[in-house]
Each structure stands twice: as structure tokens, then as C-alpha cells.
């Protein structure tokens, strides 16, 4: 046997048999070429993502609740709005109190908080339109006057606006994601102004001193800060709304925005 023992010979046979078996098994489970083609492209042609409208196959009991069991408060509403960077002279309302109040009564909605009440004269108009006629049904928040950031003395001006807003009847301070993602040194140009910019320190102090809660929107879903590609779980909506993406350019990351908020 040329130095081969019986044990060596049996071992070589076992290895050969195992190898043949593995090859046979692999050949048996390997799909045929035409089967692969059917799996890859079922039906005729390709379906564009924007044309994909799947119908839910979820079969569960549906419970409709037309009215809250207990009086509720809707803390996050936008009954009115003003320009993002402060260029507006009058309030824009999305509805009238006469339209909203009957709906609130039907749903047992005791109160609504209008976060985007504006600033300056716009804030006064909004309070007079919603809150003053119905003080037990509507609450209005004020917003920073961002366009004034280019003017000297802005930090104190903004702090004074908080005091004025409270005197008018505003109950809190609302910041959209303008700060951190849109507002720039020259309002619309230059580098982005960070959330923890010290020019806003007097504003935060004024809000605390006047016991006005702060509602701040600092960021968006984490996927909005990643490339809009096939790996992005929010690709469908980012593809439909490319302006929602904060990836690249000079935008901070989602984590950087949160860390800046925590330093305020």
C-alpha cells in the first residue's frame, strides 16, 4: 500500500464520499437559471416606487373612538403660522374659532395649544383672535423673532420680547427646527446658527424667569441625515420630498443637534 495503513485508506474513502455528497447536494438545491429569472422579476416590467400603493393585508378588529372619555388637551397644534424667518406682518390662520370649537366639543377636547403664535404684532393678533375670546379653550405660544438676529443688541431684544409676549397673554415659547437647521448668520446666508449659540442665553433665562415652558423642535428622524440611497429606511418619503434631507452640505448630524440642545 506504499506506506498507507488500513486506517488511512478508510479515511480517504470517507472524505471522497463526503465530497461527492456535498457536490450532489449543492447541485440539487441550486435553482435553475429560469427559476432565478422568475424570482428576480415577477410579472411584466418593473414597478416604479412612486407607483407602489400596497393594500394592507392586516385583519384585526377596528375600534373607533369618536369622543374622548375624559376631557382632553391637544398640546401640539398649529392653528396659525408666520414666516419661518420673521418676514410677515399679519397672522395667517388655518381655520376660524367658529369652525374649530364645534369639532372640539364633539371630540370632548377641552383645550388646544397653538404653538405657532408668532412674535411682535403677529403674536398680538393671534392672541386676540384665538385666546382672548375663548381663554378657556385656546392657549397661544410665542416664537423667537429670528430676523432680528442681524441687528445690534439682539440678545437683549429677544429676551425683552419674551417679557412682552407674556404681558400680551402668551403662555409659552415655541422653537421650530429653524434654529440649528435653517437660521444662518445673515438670516438666509452664512453659516448655520447653532442651538446653543450664546446669543439666545438671555431668551432662555427670560422664559425661565417668566415661567414659560419651552417647546423646541430640534431635529428630524435620524434617516433624514443619511444618504438618500437604497439603504435608507425612509427612502420613499425622501425621494418624494428631497428638501427634507439634511445630509451633506454644512448640516450638523442628528447627534450634534441633540448634544447642542443638552448644553442649553
PDB file of N, CA and C in Angstrom, residues 133-211:
ATOM      1  N   UNK A 133     -60.898  85.753  23.055  1.00  0.00           N
ATOM      2  CA  UNK A 133     -62.340  85.465  23.018  1.00  0.00           C
ATOM      3  C   UNK A 133     -62.708  84.136  23.682  1.00  0.00           C
ATOM      4  N   UNK A 134     -61.745  83.203  23.753  1.00  0.00           N
ATOM      5  CA  UNK A 134     -62.016  81.865  24.296  1.00  0.00           C
ATOM      6  C   UNK A 134     -60.855  81.434  25.196  1.00  0.00           C
ATOM      7  N   UNK A 135     -60.647  82.126  26.309  1.00  0.00           N
ATOM      8  CA  UNK A 135     -59.473  81.856  27.154  1.00  0.00           C
ATOM      9  C   UNK A 135     -59.453  80.469  27.779  1.00  0.00           C
ATOM     10  N   UNK A 136     -60.613  79.840  27.880  1.00  0.00           N
ATOM     11  CA  UNK A 136     -60.660  78.503  28.469  1.00  0.00           C
ATOM     12  C   UNK A 136     -60.581  77.403  27.410  1.00  0.00           C
ATOM     13  N   UNK A 137     -60.403  77.798  26.131  1.00  0.00           N
ATOM     14  CA  UNK A 137     -60.358  76.796  25.066  1.00  0.00           C
ATOM     15  C   UNK A 137     -59.064  76.835  24.256  1.00  0.00           C
ATOM     16  N   UNK A 138     -58.428  78.020  24.181  1.00  0.00           N
ATOM     17  CA  UNK A 138     -57.222  78.146  23.360  1.00  0.00           C
ATOM     18  C   UNK A 138     -56.091  78.803  24.150  1.00  0.00           C
ATOM     19  N   UNK A 139     -54.893  78.267  23.972  1.00  0.00           N
ATOM     20  CA  UNK A 139     -53.679  78.825  24.564  1.00  0.00           C
ATOM     21  C   UNK A 139     -52.692  79.087  23.432  1.00  0.00           C
ATOM     22  N   UNK A 140     -52.009  80.225  23.481  1.00  0.00           N
ATOM     23  CA  UNK A 140     -51.088  80.616  22.412  1.00  0.00           C
ATOM     24  C   UNK A 140     -49.661  80.712  22.941  1.00  0.00           C
ATOM     25  N   UNK A 141     -48.715  80.160  22.179  1.00  0.00           N
ATOM     26  CA  UNK A 141     -47.284  80.287  22.466  1.00  0.00           C
ATOM     27  C   UNK A 141     -46.681  81.340  21.541  1.00  0.00           C
ATOM     28  N   UNK A 142     -45.595  81.952  21.980  1.00  0.00           N
ATOM     29  CA  UNK A 142     -44.858  82.884  21.141  1.00  0.00           C
ATOM     30  C   UNK A 142     -43.673  82.181  20.495  1.00  0.00           C
ATOM     31  N   UNK A 143     -43.014  82.862  19.555  1.00  0.00           N
ATOM     32  CA  UNK A 143     -41.839  82.329  18.866  1.00  0.00           C
ATOM     33  C   UNK A 143     -40.742  83.387  18.816  1.00  0.00           C
ATOM     34  N   UNK A 144     -39.486  82.981  18.636  1.00  0.00           N
ATOM     35  CA  UNK A 144     -38.409  83.968  18.526  1.00  0.00           C
ATOM     36  C   UNK A 144     -38.534  84.789  17.240  1.00  0.00           C
ATOM     37  N   UNK A 145     -38.036  86.013  17.293  1.00  0.00           N
ATOM     38  CA  UNK A 145     -38.024  86.889  16.127  1.00  0.00           C
ATOM     39  C   UNK A 145     -36.652  86.752  15.481  1.00  0.00           C
ATOM     40  N   UNK A 146     -36.476  85.694  14.702  1.00  0.00           N
ATOM     41  CA  UNK A 146     -35.155  85.333  14.192  1.00  0.00           C
ATOM     42  C   UNK A 146     -34.555  86.361  13.239  1.00  0.00           C
ATOM     43  N   UNK A 147     -35.387  87.062  12.485  1.00  0.00           N
ATOM     44  CA  UNK A 147     -34.855  88.006  11.505  1.00  0.00           C
ATOM     45  C   UNK A 147     -34.048  89.124  12.164  1.00  0.00           C
ATOM     46  N   UNK A 148     -34.317  89.386  13.430  1.00  0.00           N
ATOM     47  CA  UNK A 148     -33.636  90.467  14.142  1.00  0.00           C
ATOM     48  C   UNK A 148     -32.223  90.086  14.580  1.00  0.00           C
ATOM     49  N   UNK A 149     -31.809  88.851  14.342  1.00  0.00           N
ATOM     50  CA  UNK A 149     -30.506  88.407  14.826  1.00  0.00           C
ATOM     51  C   UNK A 149     -29.361  89.211  14.221  1.00  0.00           C
ATOM     52  N   UNK A 150     -29.574  89.833  13.083  1.00  0.00           N
ATOM     53  CA  UNK A 150     -28.514  90.606  12.429  1.00  0.00           C
ATOM     54  C   UNK A 150     -28.393  92.014  13.009  1.00  0.00           C
ATOM     55  N   UNK A 151     -29.302  92.388  13.895  1.00  0.00           N
ATOM     56  CA  UNK A 151     -29.289  93.739  14.451  1.00  0.00           C
ATOM     57  C   UNK A 151     -28.499  93.783  15.758  1.00  0.00           C
ATOM     58  N   UNK A 152     -27.840  94.905  16.046  1.00  0.00           N
ATOM     59  CA  UNK A 152     -27.102  95.038  17.315  1.00  0.00           C
ATOM     60  C   UNK A 152     -28.051  94.919  18.510  1.00  0.00           C
ATOM     61  N   UNK A 153     -27.566  94.308  19.559  1.00  0.00           N
ATOM     62  CA  UNK A 153     -28.374  94.184  20.766  1.00  0.00           C
ATOM     63  C   UNK A 153     -29.464  93.133  20.688  1.00  0.00           C
ATOM     64  N   UNK A 154     -29.341  92.221  19.715  1.00  0.00           N
ATOM     65  CA  UNK A 154     -30.396  91.213  19.557  1.00  0.00           C
ATOM     66  C   UNK A 154     -30.627  90.363  20.807  1.00  0.00           C
ATOM     67  N   UNK A 155     -29.593  89.886  21.497  1.00  0.00           N
ATOM     68  CA  UNK A 155     -29.847  89.018  22.663  1.00  0.00           C
ATOM     69  C   UNK A 155     -30.804  89.644  23.675  1.00  0.00           C
ATOM     70  N   UNK A 156     -30.585  90.917  24.008  1.00  0.00           N
ATOM     71  CA  UNK A 156     -31.467  91.562  24.976  1.00  0.00           C
ATOM     72  C   UNK A 156     -32.832  91.846  24.369  1.00  0.00           C
ATOM     73  N   UNK A 157     -32.838  92.200  23.077  1.00  0.00           N
ATOM     74  CA  UNK A 157     -34.113  92.432  22.390  1.00  0.00           C
ATOM     75  C   UNK A 157     -34.995  91.191  22.463  1.00  0.00           C
ATOM     76  N   UNK A 158     -34.408  90.029  22.192  1.00  0.00           N
ATOM     77  CA  UNK A 158     -35.193  88.795  22.200  1.00  0.00           C
ATOM     78  C   UNK A 158     -35.678  88.451  23.605  1.00  0.00           C
ATOM     79  N   UNK A 159     -34.849  88.718  24.599  1.00  0.00           N
ATOM     80  CA  UNK A 159     -35.278  88.489  25.980  1.00  0.00           C
ATOM     81  C   UNK A 159     -36.447  89.404  26.333  1.00  0.00           C
ATOM     82  N   UNK A 160     -36.378  90.655  25.896  1.00  0.00           N
ATOM     83  CA  UNK A 160     -37.466  91.600  26.166  1.00  0.00           C
ATOM     84  C   UNK A 160     -38.752  91.170  25.463  1.00  0.00           C
ATOM     85  N   UNK A 161     -38.613  90.542  24.293  1.00  0.00           N
ATOM     86  CA  UNK A 161     -39.787  90.068  23.568  1.00  0.00           C
ATOM     87  C   UNK A 161     -40.517  88.969  24.335  1.00  0.00           C
ATOM     88  N   UNK A 162     -39.770  88.188  25.093  1.00  0.00           N
ATOM     89  CA  UNK A 162     -40.402  87.145  25.911  1.00  0.00           C
ATOM     90  C   UNK A 162     -41.263  87.787  26.994  1.00  0.00           C
ATOM     91  N   UNK A 163     -40.721  88.816  27.635  1.00  0.00           N
ATOM     92  CA  UNK A 163     -41.486  89.523  28.665  1.00  0.00           C
ATOM     93  C   UNK A 163     -42.724  90.176  28.061  1.00  0.00           C
ATOM     94  N   UNK A 164     -42.560  90.778  26.887  1.00  0.00           N
ATOM     95  CA  UNK A 164     -43.699  91.413  26.211  1.00  0.00           C
ATOM     96  C   UNK A 164     -44.750  90.368  25.834  1.00  0.00           C
ATOM     97  N   UNK A 165     -44.294  89.217  25.357  1.00  0.00           N
ATOM     98  CA  UNK A 165     -45.221  88.160  24.957  1.00  0.00           C
ATOM     99  C   UNK A 165     -46.052  87.685  26.139  1.00  0.00           C
ATOM    100  N   UNK A 166     -45.407  87.529  27.280  1.00  0.00           N
ATOM    101  CA  UNK A 166     -46.164  87.095  28.457  1.00  0.00           C
ATOM    102  C   UNK A 166     -47.182  88.152  28.868  1.00  0.00           C
ATOM    103  N   UNK A 167     -46.792  89.423  28.775  1.00  0.00           N
ATOM    104  CA  UNK A 167     -47.717  90.501  29.127  1.00  0.00           C
ATOM    105  C   UNK A 167     -48.938  90.506  28.204  1.00  0.00           C
ATOM    106  N   UNK A 168     -48.732  90.101  26.947  1.00  0.00           N
ATOM    107  CA  UNK A 168     -49.844  90.034  25.998  1.00  0.00           C
ATOM    108  C   UNK A 168     -50.748  88.830  26.260  1.00  0.00           C
ATOM    109  N   UNK A 169     -50.204  87.826  26.950  1.00  0.00           N
ATOM    110  CA  UNK A 169     -51.002  86.644  27.255  1.00  0.00           C
ATOM    111  C   UNK A 169     -50.419  85.335  26.773  1.00  0.00           C
ATOM    112  N   UNK A 170     -49.258  85.371  26.105  1.00  0.00           N
ATOM    113  CA  UNK A 170     -48.636  84.129  25.638  1.00  0.00           C
ATOM    114  C   UNK A 170     -48.278  83.247  26.828  1.00  0.00           C
ATOM    115  N   UNK A 171     -48.459  81.948  26.668  1.00  0.00           N
ATOM    116  CA  UNK A 171     -48.256  81.016  27.782  1.00  0.00           C
ATOM    117  C   UNK A 171     -46.963  80.214  27.691  1.00  0.00           C
ATOM    118  N   UNK A 172     -46.253  80.296  26.567  1.00  0.00           N
ATOM    119  CA  UNK A 172     -45.031  79.521  26.427  1.00  0.00           C
ATOM    120  C   UNK A 172     -44.245  79.985  25.216  1.00  0.00           C
ATOM    121  N   UNK A 173     -43.106  79.329  24.986  1.00  0.00           N
ATOM    122  CA  UNK A 173     -42.205  79.665  23.881  1.00  0.00           C
ATOM    123  C   UNK A 173     -42.017  78.440  22.999  1.00  0.00           C
ATOM    124  N   UNK A 174     -42.223  78.618  21.705  1.00  0.00           N
ATOM    125  CA  UNK A 174     -42.065  77.535  20.743  1.00  0.00           C
ATOM    126  C   UNK A 174     -40.929  77.845  19.774  1.00  0.00           C
ATOM    127  N   UNK A 175     -40.037  76.868  19.564  1.00  0.00           N
ATOM    128  CA  UNK A 175     -38.990  76.986  18.553  1.00  0.00           C
ATOM    129  C   UNK A 175     -39.145  75.855  17.552  1.00  0.00           C
ATOM    130  N   UNK A 176     -39.303  76.214  16.290  1.00  0.00           N
ATOM    131  CA  UNK A 176     -39.280  75.221  15.232  1.00  0.00           C
ATOM    132  C   UNK A 176     -37.828  74.832  14.979  1.00  0.00           C
ATOM    133  N   UNK A 177     -37.599  73.907  14.058  1.00  0.00           N
ATOM    134  CA  UNK A 177     -36.224  73.482  13.778  1.00  0.00           C
ATOM    135  C   UNK A 177     -35.461  74.516  12.957  1.00  0.00           C
ATOM    136  N   UNK A 178     -36.023  75.731  12.882  1.00  0.00           N
ATOM    137  CA  UNK A 178     -35.317  76.848  12.247  1.00  0.00           C
ATOM    138  C   UNK A 178     -33.944  77.016  12.880  1.00  0.00           C
ATOM    139  N   UNK A 179     -33.911  76.999  14.211  1.00  0.00           N
ATOM    140  CA  UNK A 179     -32.648  77.147  14.920  1.00  0.00           C
ATOM    141  C   UNK A 179     -31.884  75.826  14.864  1.00  0.00           C
ATOM    142  N   UNK A 180     -30.739  75.858  14.217  1.00  0.00           N
ATOM    143  CA  UNK A 180     -29.917  74.662  14.085  1.00  0.00           C
ATOM    144  C   UNK A 180     -29.881  74.105  12.681  1.00  0.00           C
ATOM    145  N   UNK A 181     -30.978  74.307  11.909  1.00  0.00           N
ATOM    146  CA  UNK A 181     -31.045  73.715  10.573  1.00  0.00           C
ATOM    147  C   UNK A 181     -31.371  74.712   9.459  1.00  0.00           C
ATOM    148  N   UNK A 182     -31.874  75.892   9.802  1.00  0.00           N
ATOM    149  CA  UNK A 182     -32.238  76.857   8.760  1.00  0.00           C
ATOM    150  C   UNK A 182     -31.653  78.255   9.005  1.00  0.00           C
ATOM    151  N   UNK A 183     -31.739  78.739  10.228  1.00  0.00           N
ATOM    152  CA  UNK A 183     -31.277  80.094  10.522  1.00  0.00           C
ATOM    153  C   UNK A 183     -29.767  80.205  10.335  1.00  0.00           C
ATOM    154  N   UNK A 184     -29.354  81.240   9.579  1.00  0.00           N
ATOM    155  CA  UNK A 184     -27.933  81.462   9.315  1.00  0.00           C
ATOM    156  C   UNK A 184     -27.514  82.840   9.821  1.00  0.00           C
ATOM    157  N   UNK A 185     -26.225  83.083   9.818  1.00  0.00           N
ATOM    158  CA  UNK A 185     -25.687  84.308  10.405  1.00  0.00           C
ATOM    159  C   UNK A 185     -26.297  85.566   9.794  1.00  0.00           C
ATOM    160  N   UNK A 186     -26.579  85.523   8.499  1.00  0.00           N
ATOM    161  CA  UNK A 186     -27.247  86.651   7.841  1.00  0.00           C
ATOM    162  C   UNK A 186     -28.692  86.278   7.531  1.00  0.00           C
ATOM    163  N   UNK A 187     -29.281  85.543   8.403  1.00  0.00           N
ATOM    164  CA  UNK A 187     -30.657  85.041   8.332  1.00  0.00           C
ATOM    165  C   UNK A 187     -30.776  83.922   7.298  1.00  0.00           C
ATOM    166  N   UNK A 188     -30.472  84.224   6.029  1.00  0.00           N
ATOM    167  CA  UNK A 188     -30.594  83.204   4.985  1.00  0.00           C
ATOM    168  C   UNK A 188     -29.254  82.806   4.383  1.00  0.00           C
ATOM    169  N   UNK A 189     -28.192  83.520   4.714  1.00  0.00           N
ATOM    170  CA  UNK A 189     -26.865  83.202   4.180  1.00  0.00           C
ATOM    171  C   UNK A 189     -25.856  83.128   5.322  1.00  0.00           C
ATOM    172  N   UNK A 190     -24.681  82.585   5.003  1.00  0.00           N
ATOM    173  CA  UNK A 190     -23.658  82.428   6.025  1.00  0.00           C
ATOM    174  C   UNK A 190     -23.749  81.075   6.692  1.00  0.00           C
ATOM    175  N   UNK A 191     -23.010  80.904   7.761  1.00  0.00           N
ATOM    176  CA  UNK A 191     -23.005  79.623   8.469  1.00  0.00           C
ATOM    177  C   UNK A 191     -24.264  79.470   9.313  1.00  0.00           C
ATOM    178  N   UNK A 192     -24.611  78.227   9.585  1.00  0.00           N
ATOM    179  CA  UNK A 192     -25.792  77.944  10.398  1.00  0.00           C
ATOM    180  C   UNK A 192     -25.570  78.389  11.841  1.00  0.00           C
ATOM    181  N   UNK A 193     -26.621  78.916  12.450  1.00  0.00           N
ATOM    182  CA  UNK A 193     -26.572  79.305  13.860  1.00  0.00           C
ATOM    183  C   UNK A 193     -26.901  78.074  14.701  1.00  0.00           C
ATOM    184  N   UNK A 194     -26.060  77.779  15.669  1.00  0.00           N
ATOM    185  CA  UNK A 194     -26.229  76.574  16.471  1.00  0.00           C
ATOM    186  C   UNK A 194     -27.285  76.763  17.561  1.00  0.00           C
ATOM    187  N   UNK A 195     -27.847  75.663  17.986  1.00  0.00           N
ATOM    188  CA  UNK A 195     -28.898  75.702  19.004  1.00  0.00           C
ATOM    189  C   UNK A 195     -28.390  76.313  20.303  1.00  0.00           C
ATOM    190  N   UNK A 196     -27.134  76.025  20.651  1.00  0.00           N
ATOM    191  CA  UNK A 196     -26.591  76.529  21.913  1.00  0.00           C
ATOM    192  C   UNK A 196     -25.815  77.833  21.734  1.00  0.00           C
ATOM    193  N   UNK A 197     -26.114  78.575  20.680  1.00  0.00           N
ATOM    194  CA  UNK A 197     -25.479  79.879  20.464  1.00  0.00           C
ATOM    195  C   UNK A 197     -25.782  80.782  21.666  1.00  0.00           C
ATOM    196  N   UNK A 198     -24.746  81.422  22.190  1.00  0.00           N
ATOM    197  CA  UNK A 198     -24.897  82.202  23.424  1.00  0.00           C
ATOM    198  C   UNK A 198     -25.770  83.442  23.245  1.00  0.00           C
ATOM    199  N   UNK A 199     -26.018  83.841  22.015  1.00  0.00           N
ATOM    200  CA  UNK A 199     -26.901  84.986  21.806  1.00  0.00           C
ATOM    201  C   UNK A 199     -28.325  84.710  22.276  1.00  0.00           C
ATOM    202  N   UNK A 200     -28.652  83.435  22.426  1.00  0.00           N
ATOM    203  CA  UNK A 200     -30.003  83.088  22.875  1.00  0.00           C
ATOM    204  C   UNK A 200     -30.075  82.830  24.379  1.00  0.00           C
ATOM    205  N   UNK A 201     -28.949  82.931  25.068  1.00  0.00           N
ATOM    206  CA  UNK A 201     -28.958  82.693  26.515  1.00  0.00           C
ATOM    207  C   UNK A 201     -29.945  83.604  27.249  1.00  0.00           C
ATOM    208  N   UNK A 202     -29.980  84.915  26.949  1.00  0.00           N
ATOM    209  CA  UNK A 202     -30.961  85.771  27.637  1.00  0.00           C
ATOM    210  C   UNK A 202     -32.407  85.349  27.369  1.00  0.00           C
ATOM    211  N   UNK A 203     -32.674  84.805  26.185  1.00  0.00           N
ATOM    212  CA  UNK A 203     -34.031  84.347  25.873  1.00  0.00           C
ATOM    213  C   UNK A 203     -34.416  83.170  26.760  1.00  0.00           C
ATOM    214  N   UNK A 204     -33.491  82.200  26.894  1.00  0.00           N
ATOM    215  CA  UNK A 204     -33.783  81.049  27.755  1.00  0.00           C
ATOM    216  C   UNK A 204     -34.003  81.504  29.199  1.00  0.00           C
ATOM    217  N   UNK A 205     -33.159  82.421  29.645  1.00  0.00           N
ATOM    218  CA  UNK A 205     -33.282  82.919  31.017  1.00  0.00           C
ATOM    219  C   UNK A 205     -34.611  83.640  31.218  1.00  0.00           C
ATOM    220  N   UNK A 206     -35.017  84.411  30.220  1.00  0.00           N
ATOM    221  CA  UNK A 206     -36.282  85.147  30.328  1.00  0.00           C
ATOM    222  C   UNK A 206     -37.465  84.185  30.375  1.00  0.00           C
ATOM    223  N   UNK A 207     -37.414  83.132  29.567  1.00  0.00           N
ATOM    224  CA  UNK A 207     -38.500  82.153  29.573  1.00  0.00           C
ATOM    225  C   UNK A 207     -38.614  81.495  30.944  1.00  0.00           C
ATOM    226  N   UNK A 208     -37.466  81.171  31.542  1.00  0.00           N
ATOM    227  CA  UNK A 208     -37.492  80.576  32.875  1.00  0.00           C
ATOM    228  C   UNK A 208     -37.984  81.548  33.928  1.00  0.00           C
ATOM    229  N   UNK A 209     -37.525  82.792  33.828  1.00  0.00           N
ATOM    230  CA  UNK A 209     -37.917  83.796  34.814  1.00  0.00           C
ATOM    231  C   UNK A 209     -39.414  84.068  34.776  1.00  0.00           C
ATOM    232  N   UNK A 210     -40.011  83.976  33.592  1.00  0.00           N
ATOM    233  CA  UNK A 210     -41.445  84.235  33.449  1.00  0.00           C
ATOM    234  C   UNK A 210     -42.268  82.947  33.478  1.00  0.00           C
ATOM    235  N   UNK A 211     -41.611  81.850  33.842  1.00  0.00           N
ATOM    236  CA  UNK A 211     -42.283  80.552  33.989  1.00  0.00           C
ATOM    237  C   UNK A 211     -43.053  80.164  32.727  1.00  0.00           C
TER     238      UNK A 211
END
